[in-house]
Short mmCIF file of C-alpha atoms in Angstrom, two decimals:
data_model
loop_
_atom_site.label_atom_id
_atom_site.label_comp_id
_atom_site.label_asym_id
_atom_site.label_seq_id
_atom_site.Cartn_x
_atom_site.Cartn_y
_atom_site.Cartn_z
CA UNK A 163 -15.17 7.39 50.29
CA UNK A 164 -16.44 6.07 47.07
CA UNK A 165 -15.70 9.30 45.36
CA UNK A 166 -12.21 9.53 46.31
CA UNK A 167 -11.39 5.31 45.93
CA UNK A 168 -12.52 6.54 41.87
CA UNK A 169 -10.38 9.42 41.57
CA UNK A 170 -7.53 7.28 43.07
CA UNK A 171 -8.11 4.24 40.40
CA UNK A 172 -8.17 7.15 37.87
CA UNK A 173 -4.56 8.53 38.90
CA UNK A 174 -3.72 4.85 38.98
CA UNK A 175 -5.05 4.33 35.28
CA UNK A 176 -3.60 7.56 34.06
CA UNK A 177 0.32 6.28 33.19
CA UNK A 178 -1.39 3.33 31.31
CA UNK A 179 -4.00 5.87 29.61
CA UNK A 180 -0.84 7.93 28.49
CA UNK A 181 0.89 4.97 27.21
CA UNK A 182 -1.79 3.57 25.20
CA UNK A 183 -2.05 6.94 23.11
CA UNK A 184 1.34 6.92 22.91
CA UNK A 185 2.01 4.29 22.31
CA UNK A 186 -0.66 2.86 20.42
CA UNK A 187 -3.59 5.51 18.82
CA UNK A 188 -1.25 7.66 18.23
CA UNK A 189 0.87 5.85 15.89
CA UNK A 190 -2.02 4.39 14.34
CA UNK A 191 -4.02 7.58 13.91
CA UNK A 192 -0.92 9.02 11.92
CA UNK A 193 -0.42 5.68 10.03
CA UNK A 194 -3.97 6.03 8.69
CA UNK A 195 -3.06 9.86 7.59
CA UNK A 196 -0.43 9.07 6.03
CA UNK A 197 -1.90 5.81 3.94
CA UNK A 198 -3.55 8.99 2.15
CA UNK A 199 -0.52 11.27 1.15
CA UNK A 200 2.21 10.94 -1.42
CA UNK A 201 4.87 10.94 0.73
CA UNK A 202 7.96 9.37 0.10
CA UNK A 203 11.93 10.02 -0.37
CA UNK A 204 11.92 12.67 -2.93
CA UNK A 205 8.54 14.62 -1.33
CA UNK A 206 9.71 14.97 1.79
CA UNK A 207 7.48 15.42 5.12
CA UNK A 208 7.61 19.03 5.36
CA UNK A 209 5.77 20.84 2.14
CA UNK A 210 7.71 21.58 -1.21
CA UNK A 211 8.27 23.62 -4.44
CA UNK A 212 7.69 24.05 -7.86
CA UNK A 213 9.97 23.11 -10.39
CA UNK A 214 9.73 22.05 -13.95
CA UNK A 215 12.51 19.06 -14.57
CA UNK A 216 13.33 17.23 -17.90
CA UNK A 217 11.46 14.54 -16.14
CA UNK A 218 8.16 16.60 -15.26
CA UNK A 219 8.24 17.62 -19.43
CA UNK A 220 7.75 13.92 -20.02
CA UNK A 221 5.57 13.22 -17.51
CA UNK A 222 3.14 16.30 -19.02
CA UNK A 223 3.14 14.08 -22.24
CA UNK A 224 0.79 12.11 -21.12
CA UNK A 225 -1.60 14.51 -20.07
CA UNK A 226 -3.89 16.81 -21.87
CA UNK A 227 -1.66 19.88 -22.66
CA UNK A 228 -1.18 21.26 -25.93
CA UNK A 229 2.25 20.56 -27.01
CA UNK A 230 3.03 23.53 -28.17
CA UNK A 231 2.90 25.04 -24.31
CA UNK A 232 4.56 21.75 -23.07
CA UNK A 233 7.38 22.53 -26.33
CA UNK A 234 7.73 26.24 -24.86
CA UNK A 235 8.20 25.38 -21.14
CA UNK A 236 11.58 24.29 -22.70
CA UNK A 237 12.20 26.98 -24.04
CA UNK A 238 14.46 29.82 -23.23
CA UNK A 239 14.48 33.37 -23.61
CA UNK A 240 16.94 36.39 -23.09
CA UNK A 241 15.88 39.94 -21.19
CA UNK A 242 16.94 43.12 -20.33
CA UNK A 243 15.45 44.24 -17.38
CA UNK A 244 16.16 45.32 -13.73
CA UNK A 245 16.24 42.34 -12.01
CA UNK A 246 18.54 40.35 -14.97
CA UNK A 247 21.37 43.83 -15.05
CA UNK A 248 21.15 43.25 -11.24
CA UNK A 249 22.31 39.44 -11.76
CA UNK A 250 24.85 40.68 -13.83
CA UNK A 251 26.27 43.16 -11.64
CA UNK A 252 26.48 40.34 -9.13
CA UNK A 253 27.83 38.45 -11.88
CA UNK A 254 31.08 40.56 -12.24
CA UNK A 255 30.01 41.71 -15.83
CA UNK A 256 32.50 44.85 -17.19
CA UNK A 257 31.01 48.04 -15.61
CA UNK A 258 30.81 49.83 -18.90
CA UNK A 259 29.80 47.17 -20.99
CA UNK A 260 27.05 46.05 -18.50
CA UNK A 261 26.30 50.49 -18.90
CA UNK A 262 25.82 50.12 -22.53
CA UNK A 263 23.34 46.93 -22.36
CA UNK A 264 20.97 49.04 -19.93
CA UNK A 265 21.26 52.03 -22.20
CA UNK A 266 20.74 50.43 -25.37
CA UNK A 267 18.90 47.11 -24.97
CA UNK A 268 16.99 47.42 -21.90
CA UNK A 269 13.51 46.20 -22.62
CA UNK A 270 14.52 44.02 -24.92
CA UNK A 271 13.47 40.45 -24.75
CA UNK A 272 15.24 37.57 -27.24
CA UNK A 273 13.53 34.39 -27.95
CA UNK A 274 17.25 32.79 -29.12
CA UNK A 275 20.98 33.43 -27.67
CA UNK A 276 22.02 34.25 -31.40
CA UNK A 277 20.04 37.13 -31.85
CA UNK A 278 21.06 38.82 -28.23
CA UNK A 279 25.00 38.00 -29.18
CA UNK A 280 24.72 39.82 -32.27
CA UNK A 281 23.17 42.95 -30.49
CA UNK A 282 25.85 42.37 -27.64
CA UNK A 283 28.37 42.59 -30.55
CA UNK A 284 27.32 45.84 -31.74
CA UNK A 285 28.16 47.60 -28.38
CA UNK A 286 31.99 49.25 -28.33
CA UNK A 287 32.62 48.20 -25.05
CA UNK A 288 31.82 43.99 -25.58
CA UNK A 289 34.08 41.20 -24.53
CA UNK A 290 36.66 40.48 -27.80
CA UNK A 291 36.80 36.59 -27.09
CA UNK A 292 33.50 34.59 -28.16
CA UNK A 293 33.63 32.86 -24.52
CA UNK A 294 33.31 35.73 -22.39
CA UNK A 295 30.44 37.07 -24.58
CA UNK A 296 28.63 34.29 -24.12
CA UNK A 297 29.31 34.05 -20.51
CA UNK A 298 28.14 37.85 -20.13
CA UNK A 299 24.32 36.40 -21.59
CA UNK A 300 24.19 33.77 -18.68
CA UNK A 301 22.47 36.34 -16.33
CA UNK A 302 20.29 37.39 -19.05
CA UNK A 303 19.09 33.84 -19.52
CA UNK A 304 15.61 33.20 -18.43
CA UNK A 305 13.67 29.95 -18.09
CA UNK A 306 11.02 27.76 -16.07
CA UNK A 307 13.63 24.73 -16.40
CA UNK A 308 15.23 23.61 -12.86
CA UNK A 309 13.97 27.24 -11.32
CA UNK A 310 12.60 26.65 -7.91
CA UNK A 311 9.75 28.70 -7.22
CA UNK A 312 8.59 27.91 -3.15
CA UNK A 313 5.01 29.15 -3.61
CA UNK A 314 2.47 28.63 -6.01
CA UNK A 315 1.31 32.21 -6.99
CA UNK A 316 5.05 32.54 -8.38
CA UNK A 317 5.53 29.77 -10.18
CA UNK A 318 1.95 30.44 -12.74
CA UNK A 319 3.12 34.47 -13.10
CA UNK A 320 6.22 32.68 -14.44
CA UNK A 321 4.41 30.35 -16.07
CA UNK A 322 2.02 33.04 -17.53
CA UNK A 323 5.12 35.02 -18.67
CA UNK A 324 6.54 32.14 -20.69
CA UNK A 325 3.45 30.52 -21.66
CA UNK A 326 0.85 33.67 -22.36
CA UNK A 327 -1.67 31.65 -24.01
CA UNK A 328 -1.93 28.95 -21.21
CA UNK A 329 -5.60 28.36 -19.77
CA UNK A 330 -6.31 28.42 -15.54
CA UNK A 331 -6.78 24.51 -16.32
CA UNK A 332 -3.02 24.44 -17.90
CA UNK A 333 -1.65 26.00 -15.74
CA UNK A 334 -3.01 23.72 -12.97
CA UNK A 335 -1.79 20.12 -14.96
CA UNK A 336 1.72 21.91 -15.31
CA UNK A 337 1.45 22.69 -11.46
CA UNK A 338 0.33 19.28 -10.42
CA UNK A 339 3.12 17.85 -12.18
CA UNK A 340 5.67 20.12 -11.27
CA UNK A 341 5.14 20.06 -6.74
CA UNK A 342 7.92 18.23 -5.33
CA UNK A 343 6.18 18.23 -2.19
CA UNK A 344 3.25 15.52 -0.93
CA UNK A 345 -0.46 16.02 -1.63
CA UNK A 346 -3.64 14.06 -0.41
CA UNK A 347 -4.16 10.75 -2.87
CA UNK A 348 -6.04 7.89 -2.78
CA UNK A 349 -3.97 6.63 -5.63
CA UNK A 350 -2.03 3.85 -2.98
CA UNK A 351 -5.03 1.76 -2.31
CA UNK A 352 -6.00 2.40 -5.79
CA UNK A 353 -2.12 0.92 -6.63
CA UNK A 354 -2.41 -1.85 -4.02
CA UNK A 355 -5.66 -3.09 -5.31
CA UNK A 356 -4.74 -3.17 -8.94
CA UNK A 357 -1.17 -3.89 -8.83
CA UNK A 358 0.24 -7.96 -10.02
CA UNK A 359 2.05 -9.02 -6.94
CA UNK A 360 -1.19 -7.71 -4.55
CA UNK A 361 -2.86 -11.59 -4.95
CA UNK A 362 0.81 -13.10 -4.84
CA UNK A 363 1.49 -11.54 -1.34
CA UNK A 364 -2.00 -11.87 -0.03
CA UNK A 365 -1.58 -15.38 -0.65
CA UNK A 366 1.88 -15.91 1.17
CA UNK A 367 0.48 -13.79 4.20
CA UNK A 368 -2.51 -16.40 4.26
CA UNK A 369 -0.33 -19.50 3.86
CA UNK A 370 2.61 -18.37 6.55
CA UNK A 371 -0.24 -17.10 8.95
CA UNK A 372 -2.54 -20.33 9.22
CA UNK A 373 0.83 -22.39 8.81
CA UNK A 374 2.63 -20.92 11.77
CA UNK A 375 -0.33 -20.28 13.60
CA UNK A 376 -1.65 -24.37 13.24
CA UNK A 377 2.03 -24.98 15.04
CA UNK A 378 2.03 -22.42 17.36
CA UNK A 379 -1.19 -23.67 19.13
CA UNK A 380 -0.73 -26.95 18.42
CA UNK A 381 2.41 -28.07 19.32
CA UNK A 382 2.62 -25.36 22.24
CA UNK A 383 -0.63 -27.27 23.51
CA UNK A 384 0.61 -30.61 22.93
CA UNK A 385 4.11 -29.75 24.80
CA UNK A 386 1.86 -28.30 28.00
CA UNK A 387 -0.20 -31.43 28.09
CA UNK A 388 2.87 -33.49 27.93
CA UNK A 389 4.66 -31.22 30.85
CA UNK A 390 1.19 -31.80 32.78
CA UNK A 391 1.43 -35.34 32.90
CA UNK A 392 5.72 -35.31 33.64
CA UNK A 393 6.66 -35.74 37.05
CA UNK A 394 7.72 -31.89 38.21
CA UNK A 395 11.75 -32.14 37.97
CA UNK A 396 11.54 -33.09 33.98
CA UNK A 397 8.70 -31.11 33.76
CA UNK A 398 10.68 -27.43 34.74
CA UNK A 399 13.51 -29.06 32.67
CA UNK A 400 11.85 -29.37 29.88
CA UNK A 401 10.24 -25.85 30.00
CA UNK A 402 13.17 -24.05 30.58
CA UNK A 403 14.89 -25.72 27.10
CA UNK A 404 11.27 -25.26 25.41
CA UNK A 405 12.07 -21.34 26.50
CA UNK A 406 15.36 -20.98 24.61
CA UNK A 407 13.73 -20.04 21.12
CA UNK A 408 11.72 -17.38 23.15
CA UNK A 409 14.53 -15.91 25.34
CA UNK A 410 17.08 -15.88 22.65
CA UNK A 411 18.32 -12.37 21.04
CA UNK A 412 16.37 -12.30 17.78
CA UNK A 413 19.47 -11.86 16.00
CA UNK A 414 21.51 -15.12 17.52
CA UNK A 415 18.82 -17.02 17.04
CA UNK A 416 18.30 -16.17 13.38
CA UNK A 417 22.53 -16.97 13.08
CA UNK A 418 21.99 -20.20 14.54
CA UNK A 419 18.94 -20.94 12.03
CA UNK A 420 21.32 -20.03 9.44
CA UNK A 421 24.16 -21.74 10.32
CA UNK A 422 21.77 -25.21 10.82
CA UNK A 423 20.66 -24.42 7.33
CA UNK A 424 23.33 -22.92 5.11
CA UNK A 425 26.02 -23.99 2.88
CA UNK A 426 28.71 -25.95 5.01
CA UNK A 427 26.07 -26.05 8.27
CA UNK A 428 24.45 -28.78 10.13
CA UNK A 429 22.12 -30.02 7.36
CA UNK A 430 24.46 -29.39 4.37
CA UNK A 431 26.77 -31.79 6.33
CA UNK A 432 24.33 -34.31 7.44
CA UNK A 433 22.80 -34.54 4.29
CA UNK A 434 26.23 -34.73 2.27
CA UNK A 435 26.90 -37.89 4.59
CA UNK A 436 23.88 -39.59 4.22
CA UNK A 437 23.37 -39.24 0.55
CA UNK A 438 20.81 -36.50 0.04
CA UNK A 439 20.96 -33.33 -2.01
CA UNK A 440 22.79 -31.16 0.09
CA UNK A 441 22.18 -27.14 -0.40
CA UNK A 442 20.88 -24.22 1.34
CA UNK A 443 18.08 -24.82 2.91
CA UNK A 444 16.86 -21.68 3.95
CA UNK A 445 17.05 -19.82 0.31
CA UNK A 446 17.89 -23.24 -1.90
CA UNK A 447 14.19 -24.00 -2.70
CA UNK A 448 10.95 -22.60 -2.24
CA UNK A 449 9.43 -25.52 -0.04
CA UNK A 450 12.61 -25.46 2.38
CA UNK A 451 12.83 -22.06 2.51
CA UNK A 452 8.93 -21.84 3.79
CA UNK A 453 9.66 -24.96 5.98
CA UNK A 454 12.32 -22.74 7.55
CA UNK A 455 10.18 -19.59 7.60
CA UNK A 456 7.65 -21.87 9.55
CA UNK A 457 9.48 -23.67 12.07
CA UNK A 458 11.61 -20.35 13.25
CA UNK A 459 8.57 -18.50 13.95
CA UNK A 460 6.64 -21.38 15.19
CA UNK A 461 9.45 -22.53 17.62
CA UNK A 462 8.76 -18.56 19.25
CA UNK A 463 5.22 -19.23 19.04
CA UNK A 464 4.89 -22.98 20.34
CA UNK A 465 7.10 -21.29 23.61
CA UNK A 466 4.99 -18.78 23.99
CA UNK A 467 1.67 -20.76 23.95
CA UNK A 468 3.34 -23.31 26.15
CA UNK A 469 3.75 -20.90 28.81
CA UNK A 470 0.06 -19.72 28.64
CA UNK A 471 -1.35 -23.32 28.38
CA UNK A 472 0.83 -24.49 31.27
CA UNK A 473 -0.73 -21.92 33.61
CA UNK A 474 -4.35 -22.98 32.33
CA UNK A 475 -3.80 -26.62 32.99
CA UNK A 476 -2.65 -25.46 36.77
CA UNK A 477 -6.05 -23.71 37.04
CA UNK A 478 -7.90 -27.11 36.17
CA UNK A 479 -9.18 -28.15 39.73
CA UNK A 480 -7.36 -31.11 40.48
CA UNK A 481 -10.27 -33.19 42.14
CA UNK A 482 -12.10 -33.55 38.15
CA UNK A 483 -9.25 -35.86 37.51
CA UNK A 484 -8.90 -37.38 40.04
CA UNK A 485 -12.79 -38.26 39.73
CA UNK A 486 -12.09 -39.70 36.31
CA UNK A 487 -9.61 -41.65 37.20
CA UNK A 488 -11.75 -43.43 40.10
CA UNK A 489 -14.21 -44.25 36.92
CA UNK A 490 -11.47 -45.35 34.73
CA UNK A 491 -10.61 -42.94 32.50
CA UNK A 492 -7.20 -42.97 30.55
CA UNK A 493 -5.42 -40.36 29.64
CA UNK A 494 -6.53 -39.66 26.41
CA UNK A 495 -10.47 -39.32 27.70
CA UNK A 496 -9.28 -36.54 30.35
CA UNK A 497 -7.84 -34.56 27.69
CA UNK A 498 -10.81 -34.46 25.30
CA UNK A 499 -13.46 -34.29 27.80
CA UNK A 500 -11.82 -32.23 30.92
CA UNK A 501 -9.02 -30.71 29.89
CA UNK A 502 -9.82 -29.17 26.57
CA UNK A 503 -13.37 -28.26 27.38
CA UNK A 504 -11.87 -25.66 30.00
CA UNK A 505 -8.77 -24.52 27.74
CA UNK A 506 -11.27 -22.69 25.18
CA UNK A 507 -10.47 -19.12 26.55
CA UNK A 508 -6.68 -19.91 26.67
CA UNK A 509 -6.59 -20.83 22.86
CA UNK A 510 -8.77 -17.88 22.10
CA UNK A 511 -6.48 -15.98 23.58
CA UNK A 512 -3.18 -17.17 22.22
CA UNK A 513 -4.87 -17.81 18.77
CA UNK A 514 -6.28 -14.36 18.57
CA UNK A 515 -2.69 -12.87 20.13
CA UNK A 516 -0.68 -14.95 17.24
CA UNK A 517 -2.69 -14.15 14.70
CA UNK A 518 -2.53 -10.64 15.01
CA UNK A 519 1.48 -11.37 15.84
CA UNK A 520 1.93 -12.99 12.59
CA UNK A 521 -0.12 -10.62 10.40
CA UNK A 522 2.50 -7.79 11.70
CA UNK A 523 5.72 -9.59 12.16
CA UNK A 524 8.57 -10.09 9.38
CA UNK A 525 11.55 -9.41 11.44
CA UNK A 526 12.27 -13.06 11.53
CA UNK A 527 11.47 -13.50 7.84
CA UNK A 528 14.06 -10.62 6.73
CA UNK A 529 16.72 -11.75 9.08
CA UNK A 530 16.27 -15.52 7.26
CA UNK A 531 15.15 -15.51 3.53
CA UNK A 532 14.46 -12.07 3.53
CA UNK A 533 11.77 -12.65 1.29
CA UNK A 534 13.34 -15.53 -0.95
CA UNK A 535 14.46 -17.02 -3.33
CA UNK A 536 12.86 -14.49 -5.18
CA UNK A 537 10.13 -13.16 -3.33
CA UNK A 538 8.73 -16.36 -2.77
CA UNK A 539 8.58 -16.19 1.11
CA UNK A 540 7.55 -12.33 1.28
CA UNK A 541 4.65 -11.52 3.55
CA UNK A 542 2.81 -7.88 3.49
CA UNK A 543 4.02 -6.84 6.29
CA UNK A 544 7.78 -7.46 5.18
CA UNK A 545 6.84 -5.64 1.80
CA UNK A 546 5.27 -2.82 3.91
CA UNK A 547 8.30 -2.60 5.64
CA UNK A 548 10.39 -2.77 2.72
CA UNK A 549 8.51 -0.27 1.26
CA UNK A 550 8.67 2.28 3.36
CA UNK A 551 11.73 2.20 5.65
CA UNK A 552 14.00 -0.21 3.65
CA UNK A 553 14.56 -0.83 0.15
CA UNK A 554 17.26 -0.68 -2.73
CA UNK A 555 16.33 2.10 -4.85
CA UNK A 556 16.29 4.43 -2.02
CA UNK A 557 13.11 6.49 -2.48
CA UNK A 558 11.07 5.05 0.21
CA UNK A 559 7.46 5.50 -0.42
CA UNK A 560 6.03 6.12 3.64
CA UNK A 561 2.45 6.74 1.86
CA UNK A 562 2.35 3.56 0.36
CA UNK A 563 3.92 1.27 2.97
CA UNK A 564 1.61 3.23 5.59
CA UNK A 565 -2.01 2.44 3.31
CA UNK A 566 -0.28 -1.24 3.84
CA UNK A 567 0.05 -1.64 7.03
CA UNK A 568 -3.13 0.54 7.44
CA UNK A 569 -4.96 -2.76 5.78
CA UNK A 570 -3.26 -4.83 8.29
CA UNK A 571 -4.68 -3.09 10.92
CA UNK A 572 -8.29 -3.31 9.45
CA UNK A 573 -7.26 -6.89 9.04
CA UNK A 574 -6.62 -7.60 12.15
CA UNK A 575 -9.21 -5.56 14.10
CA UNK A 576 -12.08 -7.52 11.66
CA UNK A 577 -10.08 -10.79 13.25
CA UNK A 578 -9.95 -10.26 16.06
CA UNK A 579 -14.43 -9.37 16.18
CA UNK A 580 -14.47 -13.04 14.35
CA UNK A 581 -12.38 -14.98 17.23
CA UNK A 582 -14.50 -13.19 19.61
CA UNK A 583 -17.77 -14.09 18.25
CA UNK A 584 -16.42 -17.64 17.08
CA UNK A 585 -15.69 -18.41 20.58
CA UNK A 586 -18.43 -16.93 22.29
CA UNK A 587 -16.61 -14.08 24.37
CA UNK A 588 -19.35 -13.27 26.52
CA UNK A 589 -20.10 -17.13 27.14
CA UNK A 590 -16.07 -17.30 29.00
CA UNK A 591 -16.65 -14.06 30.67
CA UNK A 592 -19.63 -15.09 32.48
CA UNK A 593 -20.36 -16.01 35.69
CA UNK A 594 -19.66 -19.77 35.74
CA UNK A 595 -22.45 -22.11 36.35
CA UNK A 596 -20.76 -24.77 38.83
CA UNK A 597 -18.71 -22.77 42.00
CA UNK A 598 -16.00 -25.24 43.32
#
């Protein structure tokens, strides 16, 4: 019986089991292989080639290579062989002139287009206008430049063709520099770590984190005590408009924080009226545009931990304060010493849960300031996001923004052990001492 009540919980458990790696390891496990690849816009996902631009010559220059191999990876070259009369017949070159070049030239190789037009002038069957005899050297023309080569082998015997004298170690700089495709790198947290704006957006993360998170808790627990003590009717009234921020479509309630806040809105009028500077709140100025970023995430929050608090204080057995009140207590007293006392595991709780929340969230902050005025107001996670799903250049670096959100999730998980250990986990888990 016991055996079979097991393998039942298991089927039970299995849909949430599935979920979770779904859902949750999943997406992290390939989050934390990605924070060490390359991989961005212009690498692509799925492998790549080789290919020597204008733009991998100067990025050789700062390397090690002699620059007289660097100097002749630019260069071009002229030849007479099977496979180049074979691009000229597909070319459409003159049947008998293209017969003469094989007769008389093949094997030839020309290091400059002037000395293969003067042999290609000698033959009695070449092009009389100057245009079409240069056009008939095109197929002829040989060169690493913009030639995509899809495997490595191919690209160094081209390499070793052009560049004879190049080392095994040259050849593997000009490789390096010449894959269009990702590669294993540690370089992002290097680039995090060392980068300017890494203490700058550490530092708003901190600031907008403890911020929101001090009115989050606070006001959400304030606004349950207050419900407590209301008589039930204004009580569920005053819950349900404490619930609008929460309920709200993210969007709509972004457009109603910028019309409040914008040019021509609520504010702008009001303060227009009243005398005061009048400008947009939201993006005007750095301390009203964090005051915003603050209050429409904390007005979510303060909801949400109202709702959680609510159902805590309903847990509170009724007859404690009813005892206190027999020995005079006012209300003040049953909230420090009664109520409070037993709310420790629901703070824990919605501390720990909007921590974590905050560290990952930016939706709010992009549909608002979106960072600004400047990038005042940007958190990490908005910058991870911006990084590597959204941004204006258009080469959007997944490597990078996954080693960043990879530290958030080290972040948080290292939280997370603190709030459990700060408020003694095992302590609330226990069996209580006193059975009512």
């Amino acid at each position: 019986m016991k055996n079979r009540a097991n393998g039942l919980g298991l089927v039970l458990m299995a849909p949430a089991v599935l979920l979770l790696i779904a859902f949750f390891l999943l997406p992290a496990t390939l989050t934390g292989i990605f924070a060490f690849t390359n991989m961005s816009t212009s690498t692509g996902i799925s492998g790549g080639a080789y290919v020597v631009t204008e733009t991998v010559l100067r990025k050789l220059e700062a390397t090690d290579l002699d620059p007289k191999l660097r100097a002749g990876l630019g260069e071009k070259s002229y030849t007479v062989n099977a496979e180049t009369l074979a691009a000229a017949t597909s070319a459409d070159i003159e049947p008998g002139f293209l017969a003469e070049i094989e007769d008389r030239l093949s094997g030839k190789t020309y290091a400059a287009s002037s000395a293969f037009e003067d042999d290609l002038k000698s033959l009695p069957s070449r092009p009389r206008r100057i245009r079409d005899l240069k056009l008939a050297t095109e197929p002829f023309e040989r060169s690493v430049i913009n030639t995509r080569y899809p495997d490595r082998g191919q690209f160094e015997a081209a390499l070793q063709t052009f560049l004879p004298a190049a080392t095994k170690a040259d050849l593997e700089t000009i490789a390096t520099a010449s894959y269009t495709g990702w590669t294993w790198t540690r370089d992002n947290f290097i680039d995090l770590f060392t980068r300017a704006d890494t203490l700058r957006l550490v530092a708003n993360t901190v600031f907008y984190v403890c911020a929101t998170l001090a009115f989050n808790v606070f006001v959400g627990l304030f606004l349950a005590i207050a419900v407590f003590y209301l008589p039930s009717r204004a009580g569920g009234v005053f819950n349900v408009l404490w619930l609008l921020p929460r309920i709200t479509p993210v969007v709509l309630y972004a457009i109603m924080w910028k019309w409040f806040t914008w040019e021509n809105g609520f504010l702008y009028v009001a303060a227009e009226d009243l005398g005061l500077p009048a400008f947009n709140y939201m993006k005007g100025s750095v301390p009203t545009a964090w005051a915003t970023v603050i209050l429409v995430n904390g007005f979510v929050g303060a909801s949400f931990g109202m709702i959680l608090f609510s159902g805590a204080l309903r847990a509170i057995p009724i007859q404690q304060l009813w005892s206190s009140e027999v020995d005079g207590a006012n209300r003040w007293q049953q909230v420090t010493r009664i109520i409070l006392p037993q709310m420790r595991w629901p703070i824990l709780f919605v501390t720990s849960y909007q921590t974590l929340s905050l560290l990952s969230s930016y939706e709010l902050i992009w549909l608002t300031t979106n960072g600004g005025p400047g990038s005042t107001t940007t958190v990490w996670s908005l910058e991870a996001f911006h990084t590597a799903l959204n941004n204006y250049t258009g080469n959007l670096q997944y490597g990078l923004g996954a080693a960043m959100a990879l530290i958030l999730v080290i972040v948080g998980l290292a939280l997370s052990i603190l709030y459990l250990r700060l408020f003694r986990f095992n302590e609330l888990v226990s069996k209580p001492k006193i059975e009512f």
